[in-house]
Short mmCIF file of C-alpha atoms in Angstrom, two decimals:
data_model
loop_
_atom_site.label_atom_id
_atom_site.label_comp_id
_atom_site.label_asym_id
_atom_site.label_seq_id
_atom_site.Cartn_x
_atom_site.Cartn_y
_atom_site.Cartn_z
CA MET C 1 100.24 -160.84 127.61
CA GLN C 2 98.14 -164.02 127.55
CA GLU C 3 97.41 -165.39 124.10
CA PRO C 4 93.83 -166.16 123.10
CA PRO C 5 92.97 -169.87 123.50
CA GLU C 6 92.62 -170.40 119.77
CA ILE C 7 96.29 -169.43 119.29
CA ALA C 8 97.85 -170.50 122.58
CA THR C 9 96.73 -174.13 122.17
CA LYS C 10 98.18 -174.50 118.70
CA THR C 11 101.61 -175.88 117.97
CA ALA C 12 103.99 -174.08 115.65
CA THR C 13 103.07 -176.39 112.78
CA ASP C 14 99.35 -175.69 113.31
CA LEU C 15 99.62 -171.94 112.99
CA SER C 16 98.16 -170.49 109.83
CA GLU C 17 99.54 -167.48 108.01
CA ASP C 18 96.81 -165.35 109.64
CA ASP C 19 97.81 -166.61 113.10
CA VAL C 20 101.47 -165.78 112.44
CA ARG C 21 100.51 -162.36 111.10
CA ARG C 22 98.42 -161.60 114.22
CA LEU C 23 101.23 -162.76 116.51
CA ASN C 24 103.77 -160.64 114.65
CA THR C 25 101.47 -157.62 114.91
CA ARG C 26 101.12 -158.12 118.66
CA LEU C 27 104.86 -158.57 119.05
CA LEU C 28 105.54 -155.39 117.07
CA PHE C 29 103.06 -153.47 119.25
CA ALA C 30 104.66 -154.85 122.44
CA ASN C 31 108.13 -153.85 121.22
CA LYS C 32 106.97 -150.33 120.41
CA SER C 33 105.30 -150.03 123.83
CA LEU C 34 108.49 -151.20 125.54
CA ALA C 35 110.62 -148.78 123.52
CA ALA C 36 108.28 -145.90 124.45
CA ALA C 37 108.41 -146.88 128.14
CA ASN C 38 112.21 -147.04 128.04
CA ALA C 39 112.38 -143.64 126.35
CA ASP C 40 110.09 -142.13 129.01
CA LEU C 41 112.20 -143.67 131.78
CA GLU C 42 115.41 -142.37 130.21
CA THR C 43 113.94 -138.87 129.87
CA PHE C 44 112.78 -138.95 133.49
CA SER C 45 116.20 -140.14 134.72
CA TYR C 46 117.95 -137.44 132.71
CA SER C 47 115.65 -134.72 134.08
CA VAL C 48 116.05 -135.87 137.69
CA ALA C 49 119.86 -136.13 137.39
CA HIS C 50 120.05 -132.71 135.72
CA ASP C 51 117.88 -131.05 138.38
CA LEU C 52 119.98 -132.54 141.19
CA ARG C 53 123.18 -130.85 140.04
CA SER C 54 122.27 -127.41 141.38
CA PRO C 55 121.38 -128.44 144.97
CA ILE C 56 124.47 -130.66 145.14
CA ARG C 57 126.67 -127.72 144.14
CA GLN C 58 125.01 -125.61 146.83
CA ILE C 59 125.63 -128.26 149.48
CA VAL C 60 129.32 -128.38 148.53
CA GLY C 61 129.63 -124.59 148.29
CA PHE C 62 127.95 -123.72 151.58
CA SER C 63 129.73 -126.54 153.41
CA LYS C 64 133.07 -125.17 152.24
CA ILE C 65 132.08 -121.66 153.33
CA LEU C 66 131.08 -123.04 156.72
CA ALA C 67 134.45 -124.80 157.07
CA GLU C 68 136.48 -121.80 155.91
CA GLU C 69 134.72 -119.04 157.84
CA TYR C 70 133.64 -120.83 160.98
CA GLY C 71 136.11 -123.72 161.08
CA PRO C 72 138.18 -122.31 164.00
CA GLN C 73 135.00 -121.96 166.07
CA LEU C 74 133.73 -125.46 165.40
CA PRO C 75 134.59 -128.41 167.62
CA GLU C 76 136.97 -130.89 166.01
CA GLU C 77 134.22 -133.47 165.63
CA ALA C 78 131.91 -130.94 163.94
CA SER C 79 134.68 -129.99 161.47
CA ARG C 80 135.09 -133.66 160.62
CA TYR C 81 131.36 -133.92 159.95
CA VAL C 82 131.51 -130.92 157.62
CA ASP C 83 134.40 -132.53 155.71
CA LYS C 84 132.33 -135.72 155.38
CA VAL C 85 129.41 -133.70 153.98
CA VAL C 86 131.67 -132.08 151.37
CA GLN C 87 133.25 -135.40 150.34
CA SER C 88 129.88 -137.17 150.09
CA ALA C 89 128.30 -134.34 148.10
CA GLN C 90 131.26 -134.25 145.72
CA GLN C 91 130.98 -138.00 145.21
CA MET C 92 127.27 -137.64 144.52
CA GLY C 93 128.09 -134.92 141.98
CA VAL C 94 130.41 -137.32 140.17
CA LEU C 95 127.69 -139.98 140.12
CA ILE C 96 125.13 -137.53 138.75
CA ASP C 97 127.51 -136.28 136.04
CA SER C 98 128.20 -139.90 135.05
CA LEU C 99 124.48 -140.64 134.84
CA LEU C 100 123.99 -137.59 132.65
CA GLN C 101 126.84 -138.67 130.38
CA LEU C 102 125.27 -142.14 130.05
CA ALA C 103 121.87 -140.63 129.30
CA GLN C 104 123.39 -138.30 126.70
CA VAL C 105 124.96 -141.29 124.94
CA GLY C 106 121.51 -142.89 124.77
CA ARG C 107 119.86 -139.73 123.46
CA GLN C 108 122.61 -138.81 120.99
CA PRO C 109 121.81 -139.59 117.33
CA VAL C 110 124.27 -141.86 115.55
CA HIS C 111 126.00 -140.34 112.52
CA LEU C 112 127.55 -143.15 110.52
CA GLN C 113 130.52 -142.74 108.22
CA LEU C 114 133.16 -145.12 106.95
CA THR C 115 136.01 -144.69 109.42
CA PRO C 116 139.40 -146.38 109.86
CA LEU C 117 139.35 -147.61 113.45
CA ASN C 118 143.09 -147.15 113.90
CA SER C 119 142.66 -143.38 113.57
CA LEU C 120 140.07 -143.41 116.37
CA LEU C 121 142.34 -145.62 118.42
CA GLU C 122 145.16 -143.09 118.12
CA SER C 123 142.89 -140.38 119.51
CA ALA C 124 141.80 -142.67 122.33
CA LEU C 125 145.42 -143.47 123.20
CA GLU C 126 146.16 -139.75 123.50
CA SER C 127 143.23 -139.38 125.89
CA VAL C 128 144.55 -142.04 128.30
CA GLN C 129 148.18 -140.91 128.34
CA ALA C 130 147.84 -139.58 131.88
CA ASP C 131 147.16 -143.14 133.07
CA CYS C 132 150.41 -144.33 131.44
CA VAL C 133 152.84 -142.02 133.25
CA GLY C 134 155.54 -143.91 135.15
CA ARG C 135 154.37 -147.31 133.97
CA ASN C 136 155.93 -150.05 131.87
CA ILE C 137 153.31 -150.73 129.21
CA GLU C 138 153.67 -152.88 126.12
CA TRP C 139 151.12 -151.89 123.48
CA ARG C 140 150.23 -154.40 120.77
CA ILE C 141 148.02 -152.68 118.20
CA ASP C 142 146.79 -154.64 115.17
CA ARG C 143 145.72 -153.10 111.89
CA LEU C 144 141.96 -152.70 112.27
CA SER C 145 139.30 -152.48 109.59
CA SER C 146 137.37 -149.42 108.53
CA ILE C 147 133.73 -149.62 109.54
CA GLN C 148 130.57 -147.55 109.34
CA CYS C 149 130.32 -145.93 112.77
CA ASP C 150 129.83 -142.73 114.71
CA ARG C 151 133.35 -141.34 115.13
CA GLY C 152 132.71 -139.60 118.45
CA LEU C 153 130.93 -142.51 120.08
CA MET C 154 133.41 -145.09 118.82
CA THR C 155 136.34 -143.00 120.07
CA GLN C 156 134.67 -142.85 123.48
CA LEU C 157 134.26 -146.63 123.38
CA PHE C 158 137.99 -147.11 122.87
CA VAL C 159 138.80 -144.57 125.59
CA ASN C 160 136.63 -146.48 128.07
CA LEU C 161 138.00 -149.91 127.15
CA LEU C 162 141.63 -148.73 127.16
CA ALA C 163 141.15 -146.93 130.49
CA ASN C 164 139.63 -150.10 131.91
CA ALA C 165 142.58 -152.20 130.67
CA LEU C 166 145.09 -149.70 132.08
CA LYS C 167 143.40 -149.59 135.46
CA TYR C 168 143.17 -153.32 136.03
CA SER C 169 146.65 -154.10 134.69
CA ARG C 170 148.26 -151.62 137.05
CA GLY C 171 150.01 -154.37 139.02
CA ALA C 172 151.52 -156.06 135.94
CA ASP C 173 155.10 -155.32 134.88
CA PRO C 174 155.02 -154.99 132.00
CA ALA C 175 151.34 -154.37 131.43
CA VAL C 176 150.51 -155.88 128.05
CA ILE C 177 147.50 -154.40 126.28
CA ARG C 178 146.48 -155.62 122.85
CA VAL C 179 143.85 -154.22 120.51
CA GLY C 180 142.94 -156.43 117.59
CA GLN C 181 140.27 -158.09 115.53
CA MET C 182 139.35 -161.48 114.13
CA THR C 183 137.01 -162.73 111.44
CA VAL C 184 134.17 -165.04 112.45
CA HIS C 185 131.49 -166.13 109.96
CA ASP C 186 132.54 -163.35 107.56
CA GLY C 187 132.05 -160.74 110.29
CA GLN C 188 134.58 -158.79 112.34
CA ILE C 189 134.99 -159.12 116.10
CA PHE C 190 137.17 -156.47 117.72
CA PHE C 191 138.80 -156.85 121.12
CA VAL C 192 140.83 -155.11 123.82
CA ARG C 193 142.88 -157.50 125.97
CA ASP C 194 145.05 -157.01 129.05
CA ASN C 195 147.12 -159.11 131.43
CA GLY C 196 145.72 -157.59 134.61
CA VAL C 197 143.78 -158.90 137.58
CA GLY C 198 140.93 -160.36 135.52
CA PHE C 199 137.68 -161.40 137.21
CA ASP C 200 135.53 -164.43 138.00
CA MET C 201 133.31 -165.27 135.02
CA GLN C 202 130.35 -166.06 137.26
CA TYR C 203 130.00 -162.28 137.71
CA ALA C 204 130.41 -161.42 134.02
CA ASP C 205 126.72 -160.50 133.66
CA LYS C 206 127.24 -157.62 136.11
CA LEU C 207 130.09 -155.99 134.18
CA PHE C 208 127.99 -153.68 132.03
CA GLY C 209 125.45 -152.63 134.65
CA VAL C 210 125.31 -149.07 135.94
CA PHE C 211 127.46 -148.63 139.09
CA HIS C 212 128.32 -152.35 139.15
CA ARG C 213 131.87 -153.12 140.25
CA LEU C 214 133.66 -156.45 140.61
CA HIS C 215 136.50 -154.96 142.66
CA SER C 216 136.32 -152.76 145.74
CA SER C 217 136.93 -149.01 145.51
CA SER C 218 139.88 -149.44 147.89
CA GLU C 219 141.61 -151.59 145.24
CA PHE C 220 140.63 -149.63 142.11
CA GLU C 221 139.09 -146.19 141.79
CA GLY C 222 135.99 -145.49 139.72
CA ILE C 223 132.23 -145.74 140.00
CA GLY C 224 131.44 -148.44 137.45
CA MET C 225 130.15 -146.30 134.56
CA GLY C 226 132.80 -146.81 131.87
CA LEU C 227 131.69 -150.26 130.78
CA ALA C 228 128.00 -149.33 131.06
CA THR C 229 128.66 -146.47 128.64
CA ALA C 230 130.62 -148.80 126.34
CA GLU C 231 127.68 -151.21 126.26
CA ARG C 232 125.29 -148.38 125.40
CA ILE C 233 127.53 -147.22 122.54
CA ILE C 234 127.75 -150.70 121.04
CA ARG C 235 124.01 -151.22 121.41
CA LYS C 236 123.40 -147.97 119.48
CA HIS C 237 125.59 -149.42 116.70
CA GLY C 238 123.48 -152.59 116.58
CA GLY C 239 126.24 -154.80 117.96
CA HIS C 240 127.15 -156.79 121.06
CA ILE C 241 129.85 -156.50 123.69
CA TRP C 242 130.99 -159.21 126.09
CA ALA C 243 134.02 -160.18 128.15
CA GLU C 244 136.08 -163.23 129.05
CA ALA C 245 138.57 -163.40 131.90
CA VAL C 246 140.47 -165.54 134.38
CA PRO C 247 141.29 -164.17 137.86
CA LYS C 248 144.87 -162.83 137.98
CA ARG C 249 145.37 -163.70 134.29
CA GLY C 250 143.77 -160.74 132.55
CA ALA C 251 140.59 -159.97 130.67
CA SER C 252 139.43 -159.61 127.07
CA PHE C 253 136.57 -157.38 125.96
CA TYR C 254 135.03 -158.24 122.59
CA PHE C 255 132.56 -156.25 120.53
CA THR C 256 130.84 -156.36 117.17
CA VAL C 257 129.29 -153.55 115.16
CA CYS C 258 126.38 -154.20 112.82
CA ALA C 259 126.36 -150.73 111.32
CA GLY C 260 127.72 -151.47 107.84
CA ALA C 261 130.54 -152.67 105.67
CA THR C 262 134.16 -153.16 106.60
CA GLU C 263 137.18 -153.40 104.38
CA ARG C 264 137.15 -157.20 104.42
CA ALA C 265 133.50 -158.07 105.03
CA ALA C 266 130.29 -156.77 103.53
CA SER C 267 128.59 -156.89 106.94
CA VAL C 268 128.72 -158.50 110.35
CA THR C 269 126.07 -161.11 109.77
CA GLU C 270 125.81 -162.66 113.20
CA CYS C 271 125.40 -159.99 115.89
#
């Protein structure tokens, strides 16, 4: 939006209270328009993803019937093509379900209540136990504060961050995963840290994008939705999430929550 000449040519010190008021009004209108556009896009994406589930199921179902009932009559190459169709459709189904889950996080209202984070962390640890079987893992869990948060969403955040740490520390023996917090400017910063493969910081801005991966699927499974969902959860709590890492020396994921008071701080003032 191009500013009128009478405002655009003025310096900050030249602006009158009326100029500032008009600029603030325009900024507020632009923000509301952007929020409405984002909401419309999210609704459209949700509807498209939801409507795609049925035809994808049919593709998988009929392809399996074709393979089971007519497999002996099909040439070997044709059977291989049918298998490829089933695998690709199943993968697309996983992508669609992940998109729907991400959209549901965005649409879900946040119900805040004062919650001890360690209790949510215990639930999250139970959810990732399958990823711990047969591994040598050293857990280092600090005492975390109680904060105003949505219990369900915050539990999902910990599940995603712990699953991420477990996945990328798979080659470490022992894998060391720490969950802790630190106080900065009277606010709390929470973190999940591992000693896994890490990543190059020049690609850090891609971490929280939908379907963005810094490692190939042949190295690590997944479709790149866990961290995107984590970012959406933190954004709904008015906070920030970021990561720091060194290749082959692990990664740390930090987040803040600006939703309310903690045990030790009245609020996170710099989010």
